[in-house]
Amino acid sequence: MEGKQMDKNFLWGCSSTAYQSEGASAEDGKGASVWDTFASVPGRTFGNTDGRVGVDFYHRWEEDLDLMAKMGLKLFHFSVSWPRVLPEGRGRVNEAGLAFYDKVVDGCRARGIEPMITLYHWDLPQALEDAYGGWESPQCIDDFVAYARLMYEHFKGRVNYWITINEANIFTRFGWLTAMHPPAKFDQKKLFFQVNHNLFLAHAKALLLGKKLLPDAKIGASFAYGPGYAFDCDPRNAEARQNFDELENYWWLDVYCMGDYPLVGEHYVRGQGEMPDVSDADRALFRQAADAMDFIGVNYYHSNVCEFNPPDGAMPFGYPNITGAKGTETVTGMPGLYKNPPNPYLHRTNWDWTIDATGLKYACRELTSRYRKPIFITENGLGHLDHREEDGKIHDGYRVKFLRQHIAAVEDAARMGCDILGYCVWAFTDLLSWLNGYRKRYGLVYVDQNESMNGTNRRTPKDSYYWYASVIASDGRVL
Ligand code: BGP
């Protein structure tokens, strides 16, 4: 398929995270993270998988970087494990942890690959959870900013792209509303909003510090953006979409990009008695950080349908599909406001995620119209059961099709005037899915690993690896 030739500077990338890829969860002085603790309790993740093995990136980083270089990758987006560099979350630095990230960063640069670091991808040091309840306490803001300072100063001149916090909307929802992520609290709405307020302050302070210490660096936050479509032209459903956007999207995006909470959403949350205290100084800080933010990081997997939800209707907690048995996910929503039924026009993955490439174009247009900021697609990919076939290879034509359509959507959005800096496939290698074990594979490179965590970790490039190499080589023209 013929695509649009993107600018030579467009950053074709791939993403991964510390917890999901590194393994070595107690090696070389690393402290425990809340995920190490959470996943060690049986019944919480598919197949009781945890991060002890990951896909052994801690020991195989060199092989992976070589494979990236061979593919012509322009940018590698990964997260640093906070407790690997600060085992107690603050104070004492673990030099061996820093040395590992030195190898990865320098290894990228030596191969002509731009490193992009996410400071926080959910693996909070357990010590901070124990000391003061982690993100529930404002103390966590200062500790996060001190950690950010350590990273900025250490990697000054070597890392030019930074993400402060990954998907605050996802991990706080799972952590404080549905008990599916640490700290496993259920239906704690007031705390949920307080934690998010703390995260906004942490993001704003870390971003402004980064801009001061590294004036040439580009810094943003990444957000799991699932745009909402009204179910139909019933005005109740149109309003359900507005409510969904206020509470599920603009709640984060407006703070990041405009420096304040969405007005109608804030009015609603205040009316529910759930609004945290927000001082004038907080709002001034948000506005300063919004002006300084260089790009919006967009993690895009699917769009959502919004339909009016009666007061006794669907709740935020249902049965998520973490088994890969299609059709087992229940509809969730906010009683009295909206619910998110399946889209009758679109197919879904085995894990019930709607497949909607147009939604990515829609997302870029919405963000551009509302915020006028550059966009970086920091994650996009297809979770699928992959199998090694008789010839020993992995023929993932379905993934090629998915990525082709989504990249074409990004190129369309760019053609329409959206300023898109780069695009990252989730993920470079297969890795551990937070809740779904190893079966839900996303990688361009297959990794021999499974729920018993006794695989060889051998890497085999899939068909999608070779296809993405040709996309990069043609600057996006050959899809
Ligand atoms: C995003 C996370 C990633 C990754 C991805 C796929 O929300 O930022 O870390 O896990 O989703 O999710 P899953 O593994 O649940 O399919």
Coordinates of C-alpha atoms and ligand atoms in Angstrom, one line a residue:
M1 CA 0.0 0.0 0.0
E2 CA 1.2 3.5 -0.9
G3 CA 1.4 5.8 2.2
K4 CA 2.4 9.4 2.6
Q5 CA 6.1 10.1 2.8
M6 CA 6.7 11.6 6.2
D7 CA 9.4 14.1 7.0
K8 CA 13.0 12.7 7.4
N9 CA 12.9 13.8 11.0
F10 CA 9.8 11.8 11.9
L11 CA 10.7 9.5 14.7
W12 CA 9.7 6.0 13.9
G13 CA 9.9 4.1 17.2
C14 CA 9.0 1.3 19.5
S15 CA 8.0 1.2 23.1
S16 CA 8.5 -1.0 26.2
T17 CA 8.5 -0.6 30.0
A18 CA 10.8 -1.6 32.8
Y19 CA 8.4 -3.9 34.7
Q20 CA 7.1 -5.6 31.6
S21 CA 10.5 -6.3 30.0
E22 CA 13.5 -6.2 32.3
G23 CA 12.9 -9.1 34.8
A24 CA 15.8 -9.2 37.3
S25 CA 13.3 -7.8 39.8
A26 CA 15.6 -8.2 42.8
E27 CA 19.0 -8.2 41.1
D28 CA 21.9 -5.8 41.6
G29 CA 20.3 -3.9 44.4
K30 CA 16.9 -3.1 42.9
G31 CA 14.2 -2.4 45.5
A32 CA 10.7 -3.9 45.3
S33 CA 8.0 -2.0 43.4
V34 CA 4.3 -2.0 44.2
W35 CA 3.9 -4.3 41.2
D36 CA 6.3 -6.9 42.5
T37 CA 4.3 -7.0 45.7
F38 CA 0.9 -6.8 44.1
A39 CA 1.5 -9.6 41.5
S40 CA 3.0 -11.9 44.1
V41 CA -0.5 -12.5 45.5
P42 CA -2.1 -15.5 43.6
G43 CA -5.2 -14.8 41.6
R44 CA -4.4 -11.2 40.6
T45 CA -2.9 -11.7 37.2
F46 CA -3.5 -14.1 34.4
G47 CA -1.6 -17.3 35.2
N48 CA -0.3 -15.6 38.3
T49 CA 2.5 -14.1 36.3
D50 CA 4.7 -11.4 37.8
G51 CA 7.7 -9.4 36.8
R52 CA 10.5 -11.6 38.0
V53 CA 11.4 -12.7 34.4
G54 CA 9.8 -10.1 32.1
V55 CA 11.5 -10.9 28.9
D56 CA 14.9 -10.7 30.4
F57 CA 15.7 -7.3 28.9
Y58 CA 18.0 -6.7 31.8
H59 CA 20.4 -9.2 30.4
R60 CA 19.5 -9.1 26.7
W61 CA 19.4 -5.4 26.1
E62 CA 22.3 -5.6 23.7
E63 CA 20.7 -8.2 21.5
D64 CA 17.5 -6.2 21.5
L65 CA 19.3 -2.9 20.6
D66 CA 21.1 -4.8 17.8
L67 CA 17.8 -6.0 16.4
M68 CA 16.4 -2.5 16.6
A69 CA 19.4 -1.1 14.8
K70 CA 19.1 -3.7 12.1
M71 CA 15.5 -2.7 11.6
G72 CA 16.5 1.0 11.2
L73 CA 14.6 2.1 14.3
K74 CA 14.9 5.8 14.9
L75 CA 13.7 6.0 18.6
F76 CA 13.4 3.6 21.5
H77 CA 10.9 4.5 24.2
F78 CA 11.3 2.8 27.5
S79 CA 10.7 3.5 31.2
V80 CA 13.1 3.6 34.0
S81 CA 12.3 1.6 37.1
W82 CA 12.3 4.1 40.0
P83 CA 13.1 1.4 42.6
R84 CA 16.0 0.1 40.5
V85 CA 17.8 3.5 40.7
L86 CA 16.4 4.5 44.2
P87 CA 15.7 1.2 46.0
E88 CA 13.9 3.1 48.9
G89 CA 12.3 5.6 46.5
R90 CA 14.4 8.4 47.9
G91 CA 17.9 9.0 49.3
R92 CA 20.3 6.3 48.5
V93 CA 21.1 5.8 44.8
N94 CA 21.8 2.3 43.5
E95 CA 24.8 2.9 41.2
A96 CA 24.3 -0.5 39.6
G97 CA 20.8 0.5 38.5
L98 CA 22.0 3.7 37.0
A99 CA 24.8 1.8 35.2
F100 CA 22.2 -0.5 33.6
Y101 CA 20.3 2.5 32.1
D102 CA 23.7 4.1 31.1
K103 CA 24.3 1.0 29.0
V104 CA 20.8 1.2 27.4
V105 CA 21.0 4.9 26.7
D106 CA 24.6 4.8 25.4
G107 CA 23.8 1.6 23.5
C108 CA 20.9 3.4 21.7
R109 CA 23.1 6.5 20.9
A110 CA 25.9 4.3 19.6
R111 CA 23.5 2.7 17.2
G112 CA 21.9 6.0 16.0
I113 CA 18.7 5.4 18.0
E114 CA 17.2 8.3 19.9
P115 CA 16.3 7.2 23.5
M116 CA 13.0 8.4 25.0
I117 CA 12.5 7.9 28.7
T118 CA 9.3 7.6 30.7
L119 CA 10.0 8.4 34.3
Y120 CA 7.0 6.7 35.8
H121 CA 5.3 3.7 34.2
W122 CA 3.5 2.4 37.3
D123 CA 6.2 0.7 39.3
L124 CA 6.3 2.9 42.4
P125 CA 8.9 1.9 45.0
Q126 CA 7.1 -0.3 47.6
A127 CA 9.1 1.6 50.3
L128 CA 7.1 4.8 49.5
E129 CA 3.8 2.9 49.6
D130 CA 4.8 1.6 53.0
A131 CA 6.1 4.9 54.3
Y132 CA 3.1 7.1 53.5
G133 CA 0.7 5.4 51.1
G134 CA 2.5 6.4 47.9
W135 CA 0.5 8.7 45.6
E136 CA -2.2 9.2 48.2
S137 CA 0.3 11.5 50.0
P138 CA 1.6 14.8 48.8
Q139 CA 5.1 13.6 50.0
C140 CA 5.2 11.5 46.9
I141 CA 5.2 14.6 44.7
D142 CA 8.5 15.8 46.2
D143 CA 10.1 12.3 46.1
F144 CA 9.0 12.0 42.4
V145 CA 10.5 15.4 41.6
A146 CA 13.8 14.5 43.3
Y147 CA 13.9 11.2 41.3
A148 CA 13.2 13.2 38.1
R149 CA 16.1 15.6 39.0
L150 CA 18.4 12.7 39.4
M151 CA 17.5 11.3 36.0
Y152 CA 17.7 14.7 34.2
E153 CA 21.1 15.5 35.7
H154 CA 22.4 12.0 35.0
F155 CA 21.3 11.8 31.4
K156 CA 21.8 15.5 30.5
G157 CA 22.9 15.7 26.9
R158 CA 22.2 12.1 26.3
V159 CA 18.4 11.9 26.4
N160 CA 16.3 14.5 24.7
Y161 CA 12.8 13.1 24.9
W162 CA 11.1 12.6 28.2
I163 CA 7.7 11.5 29.5
T164 CA 6.8 12.4 33.1
I165 CA 4.0 10.0 33.8
N166 CA 2.3 7.3 31.8
E167 CA -1.4 7.0 31.6
A168 CA -2.5 8.4 35.0
N169 CA -6.0 7.8 33.8
I170 CA -5.5 4.0 33.6
F171 CA -3.5 3.1 36.6
T172 CA -5.5 5.3 39.0
R173 CA -8.8 3.9 37.7
F174 CA -7.5 0.3 38.2
G175 CA -5.8 1.2 41.4
W176 CA -8.5 3.1 43.3
L177 CA -11.8 2.2 41.5
T178 CA -11.6 -1.4 40.4
A179 CA -8.9 -2.9 42.7
M180 CA -7.2 -4.5 39.6
H181 CA -3.8 -2.7 40.0
P182 CA -1.9 -1.7 43.2
P183 CA -2.9 -0.5 45.7
A184 CA -6.0 -2.6 44.9
K185 CA -8.6 -0.2 46.4
F186 CA -12.2 -0.5 45.3
D187 CA -14.7 2.3 44.6
Q188 CA -12.6 5.0 46.3
K189 CA -13.7 8.0 44.2
K190 CA -12.6 10.7 46.5
L191 CA -9.2 9.2 46.8
F192 CA -9.1 8.6 43.1
F193 CA -9.4 12.4 42.4
Q194 CA -7.0 13.3 45.2
V195 CA -4.4 10.9 43.8
N196 CA -4.8 12.3 40.4
H197 CA -4.4 15.8 41.7
N198 CA -1.1 14.8 43.4
L199 CA -0.1 13.3 40.0
F200 CA -0.9 16.5 38.2
L201 CA 1.3 18.4 40.6
A202 CA 4.1 15.9 40.3
H203 CA 3.9 16.1 36.5
A204 CA 3.8 19.9 36.5
K205 CA 6.8 20.2 38.8
A206 CA 8.8 17.6 37.1
L207 CA 8.1 19.0 33.7
L208 CA 9.1 22.5 34.7
L209 CA 12.3 21.3 36.4
G210 CA 13.1 19.3 33.3
K211 CA 12.7 22.4 31.1
K212 CA 14.9 24.4 33.4
L213 CA 17.7 21.8 33.6
L214 CA 17.5 20.6 30.0
P215 CA 16.3 23.6 28.0
D216 CA 16.6 21.7 24.7
A217 CA 14.8 18.6 25.8
K218 CA 11.2 17.8 24.7
I219 CA 9.0 16.8 27.6
G220 CA 5.4 15.6 27.7
A221 CA 3.0 13.3 29.5
S222 CA 1.4 10.2 27.9
F223 CA -2.2 9.6 28.1
A224 CA -4.4 6.6 27.1
Y225 CA -6.7 8.4 24.8
G226 CA -9.8 6.6 23.7
P227 CA -12.0 9.1 21.9
G228 CA -15.7 8.8 22.4
Y229 CA -18.4 8.5 19.7
A230 CA -22.1 9.1 20.5
F231 CA -24.0 5.8 20.1
D232 CA -26.4 7.6 17.7
C233 CA -28.0 11.1 17.3
D234 CA -30.3 10.7 20.3
P235 CA -29.5 13.9 22.1
R236 CA -29.2 11.9 25.4
N237 CA -26.4 9.9 23.8
A238 CA -24.7 13.1 22.4
E239 CA -24.7 14.4 26.0
A240 CA -23.4 11.1 27.3
R241 CA -20.5 11.6 25.0
Q242 CA -19.8 15.0 26.4
N243 CA -20.0 13.6 30.0
F244 CA -17.6 10.8 29.0
D245 CA -15.1 13.3 27.6
E246 CA -15.3 15.6 30.6
L247 CA -14.6 12.8 33.1
E248 CA -12.6 10.3 31.1
N249 CA -10.5 12.4 28.8
Y250 CA -10.5 16.1 29.4
W251 CA -10.0 15.6 33.2
W252 CA -6.4 14.8 32.3
L253 CA -5.8 16.3 28.9
D254 CA -7.2 19.8 29.9
V255 CA -4.9 19.9 33.0
Y256 CA -1.9 18.8 30.9
C257 CA -2.6 21.0 27.9
M258 CA -4.6 24.0 29.1
G259 CA -3.6 24.1 32.8
D260 CA -7.0 23.6 34.4
Y261 CA -9.7 21.1 35.1
P262 CA -12.6 20.9 32.6
L263 CA -15.2 23.3 33.9
V264 CA -18.4 21.2 33.6
G265 CA -16.6 18.1 34.9
E266 CA -15.2 20.0 37.9
H267 CA -18.7 21.3 38.7
Y268 CA -20.0 17.7 38.6
V269 CA -17.2 16.2 40.8
R270 CA -17.6 19.1 43.3
G271 CA -21.3 18.4 43.4
Q272 CA -20.6 14.8 44.3
G273 CA -18.4 15.9 47.2
E274 CA -15.3 14.3 45.5
M275 CA -13.3 17.4 44.3
P276 CA -9.9 17.7 46.0
D277 CA -8.7 21.0 47.4
V278 CA -7.2 23.0 44.5
S279 CA -5.4 26.2 45.4
D280 CA -4.8 29.2 43.2
A281 CA -1.1 28.3 43.3
D282 CA -1.9 24.8 42.0
R283 CA -3.8 26.2 39.1
A284 CA -1.0 28.7 38.3
L285 CA 1.5 25.9 38.3
F286 CA -0.7 23.8 36.0
R287 CA -1.0 26.7 33.6
Q288 CA 2.8 27.3 33.6
A289 CA 3.4 23.6 32.9
A290 CA 0.8 23.4 30.2
D291 CA 2.5 26.3 28.4
A292 CA 5.9 24.6 28.7
M293 CA 4.8 21.1 27.7
D294 CA 6.3 20.2 24.3
F295 CA 4.0 17.5 23.2
I296 CA 1.0 15.3 24.1
G297 CA 2.0 11.6 24.3
V298 CA -0.9 9.6 23.0
N299 CA -1.3 5.9 23.7
Y300 CA -4.0 4.8 21.4
Y301 CA -5.6 1.3 21.3
H302 CA -9.3 1.8 20.7
S303 CA -12.2 4.3 20.5
N304 CA -15.3 4.1 22.7
V305 CA -19.0 4.3 22.2
C306 CA -21.0 6.5 24.6
E307 CA -24.6 5.9 25.4
F308 CA -26.9 7.3 28.1
N309 CA -26.6 5.2 31.3
P310 CA -29.6 5.4 33.7
P311 CA -28.8 6.0 37.4
D312 CA -29.2 2.3 38.2
G313 CA -27.1 1.3 35.1
A314 CA -23.6 0.0 34.4
M315 CA -20.9 0.7 37.0
P316 CA -17.2 1.5 36.5
F317 CA -16.3 -2.0 37.5
G318 CA -17.3 -5.0 35.4
Y319 CA -15.6 -8.2 34.3
P320 CA -12.7 -7.2 32.1
N321 CA -11.5 -9.8 29.6
I322 CA -8.0 -10.9 30.7
T323 CA -8.3 -14.4 29.2
G324 CA -8.6 -13.7 25.5
A325 CA -12.0 -15.3 25.3
K326 CA -13.8 -12.9 23.0
G327 CA -17.1 -11.5 24.1
T328 CA -16.6 -12.0 27.9
E329 CA -16.1 -8.3 28.8
T330 CA -19.0 -6.6 30.5
V331 CA -20.1 -3.1 29.7
T332 CA -18.9 -0.4 32.2
G333 CA -20.0 3.2 32.7
M334 CA -20.9 5.9 35.1
P335 CA -24.4 5.6 36.5
G336 CA -26.6 8.5 35.4
L337 CA -24.1 9.7 32.9
Y338 CA -22.7 7.3 30.3
K339 CA -21.9 3.7 29.5
N340 CA -19.6 2.3 26.8
P341 CA -21.2 -0.5 24.8
P342 CA -19.4 -2.3 21.9
N343 CA -19.4 -0.5 18.5
P344 CA -21.6 -2.4 16.1
Y345 CA -19.6 -1.2 13.1
L346 CA -16.3 -2.5 14.2
H347 CA -14.5 -5.7 15.0
R348 CA -12.8 -6.4 18.3
T349 CA -9.6 -8.2 19.3
N350 CA -9.8 -11.5 21.3
W351 CA -9.5 -9.3 24.4
D352 CA -12.5 -7.2 23.3
W353 CA -10.6 -4.1 22.4
T354 CA -12.3 -2.3 19.4
I355 CA -10.2 -2.2 16.3
D356 CA -10.6 1.3 14.9
A357 CA -7.8 2.9 12.8
T358 CA -10.0 5.9 12.0
G359 CA -10.2 6.5 15.7
L360 CA -6.5 7.4 15.7
K361 CA -7.0 10.0 13.0
Y362 CA -10.0 11.3 15.0
A363 CA -7.9 11.4 18.1
C364 CA -5.2 13.4 16.5
R365 CA -7.7 15.9 15.0
E366 CA -9.5 16.3 18.3
L367 CA -6.3 17.0 20.2
T368 CA -5.0 19.4 17.6
S369 CA -8.3 21.3 17.4
R370 CA -8.6 21.6 21.2
Y371 CA -5.0 22.1 22.3
R372 CA -2.9 23.0 19.3
K373 CA 0.1 21.1 20.6
P374 CA 2.4 18.7 18.8
I375 CA 1.5 15.0 19.3
F376 CA 3.7 12.0 19.8
I377 CA 2.0 8.6 19.4
T378 CA 3.8 6.9 22.3
E379 CA 2.0 3.5 22.0
N380 CA -0.1 1.8 19.4
G381 CA -0.4 -1.9 18.7
L382 CA -2.3 -5.1 18.6
G383 CA -2.5 -7.7 21.3
H384 CA -2.9 -11.2 19.7
L385 CA -2.2 -14.9 20.3
D386 CA 0.9 -15.5 18.1
H387 CA 2.2 -18.9 17.2
R388 CA 5.5 -20.1 15.8
E389 CA 4.5 -22.0 12.6
E390 CA 6.1 -25.1 11.0
D391 CA 8.8 -23.1 9.3
G392 CA 9.8 -21.8 12.7
K393 CA 8.6 -18.3 11.9
I394 CA 5.7 -16.1 13.1
H395 CA 3.5 -14.9 10.3
D396 CA 1.5 -12.1 11.9
G397 CA -0.2 -10.7 8.9
Y398 CA -3.0 -9.5 11.1
R399 CA -0.6 -7.3 13.0
V400 CA 0.8 -5.9 9.8
K401 CA -2.7 -5.1 8.7
F402 CA -3.5 -3.4 12.0
L403 CA -0.3 -1.3 12.0
R404 CA -0.6 -0.4 8.3
Q405 CA -4.1 1.0 8.9
H406 CA -3.1 2.9 12.0
I407 CA 0.0 4.3 10.5
A408 CA -2.0 5.4 7.4
A409 CA -4.4 7.2 9.8
V410 CA -1.5 9.0 11.4
E411 CA -0.2 10.0 8.0
D412 CA -3.7 11.2 7.1
A413 CA -3.8 13.3 10.2
A414 CA -0.4 14.8 9.4
R415 CA -1.7 15.6 5.9
M416 CA -4.6 17.4 7.5
G417 CA -2.4 19.7 9.5
C418 CA -1.8 17.8 12.8
D419 CA 1.8 18.2 14.0
I420 CA 2.9 14.7 14.8
L421 CA 6.5 14.2 15.9
G422 CA 6.7 10.4 16.0
Y423 CA 5.0 7.1 16.2
C424 CA 5.9 4.1 18.5
V425 CA 4.7 0.6 18.0
W426 CA 3.7 -1.1 21.2
A427 CA 5.9 -3.1 21.5
F428 CA 9.4 -3.9 20.2
T429 CA 9.5 -7.4 21.7
D430 CA 6.7 -9.4 23.2
L431 CA 6.5 -8.7 26.9
L432 CA 4.6 -9.4 30.0
S433 CA 1.1 -7.8 29.9
W434 CA 0.3 -6.3 33.4
L435 CA -2.8 -8.5 33.8
N436 CA -2.9 -10.8 30.8
G437 CA 0.3 -12.8 31.2
Y438 CA 2.4 -13.6 28.1
R439 CA -0.4 -14.8 25.8
K440 CA -1.5 -11.4 24.7
R441 CA 1.5 -10.6 22.5
Y442 CA 2.2 -7.2 21.0
G443 CA 5.8 -7.5 19.8
L444 CA 7.4 -7.2 16.4
V445 CA 9.9 -9.7 17.8
Y446 CA 8.6 -13.0 19.3
V447 CA 9.9 -14.0 22.7
D448 CA 9.8 -17.6 23.9
Q449 CA 8.1 -17.0 27.3
N450 CA 4.9 -18.3 28.9
E451 CA 2.8 -18.2 32.0
S452 CA 5.1 -20.7 33.8
M453 CA 7.9 -18.2 33.3
N454 CA 10.3 -21.0 32.2
G455 CA 10.7 -20.1 28.5
T456 CA 14.1 -19.6 26.9
N457 CA 13.5 -15.8 26.1
R458 CA 14.9 -16.6 22.7
R459 CA 14.1 -13.8 20.2
T460 CA 12.6 -14.4 16.7
P461 CA 11.6 -11.4 14.5
K462 CA 8.1 -11.7 13.2
D463 CA 6.8 -10.8 9.7
S464 CA 5.8 -7.5 11.2
Y465 CA 9.4 -6.7 12.1
Y466 CA 10.5 -6.9 8.5
W467 CA 7.4 -5.0 7.4
Y468 CA 8.1 -2.1 9.9
A469 CA 11.7 -2.0 8.7
S470 CA 10.5 -1.2 5.2
V471 CA 8.0 1.4 6.5
I472 CA 10.9 3.1 8.2
A473 CA 13.3 2.8 5.3
S474 CA 10.7 4.6 3.1
D475 CA 9.8 7.2 5.7
G476 CA 6.3 5.9 5.8
R477 CA 5.7 5.7 2.0
V478 CA 5.7 1.9 1.7
L479 CA 2.9 0.6 3.9
Ligands
BGP1 C1 -1.1 0.5 28.0 C2 0.2 0.4 28.9 C3 1.2 -0.5 28.5 C4 0.7 -1.8 27.9 C5 -0.5 -1.6 26.9 C6 -1.2 -2.9 26.5 O1 -2.2 0.9 28.7 O2 0.7 1.7 29.0 O3 2.1 -0.7 29.5 O4 0.5 -2.8 28.8 O5 -1.5 -0.7 27.5 O6 -2.0 -3.3 27.6 P1 -2.4 -4.8 27.9 O7 -1.1 -5.4 28.1 O8 -3.2 -4.7 29.1 O9 -3.1 -5.3 26.7

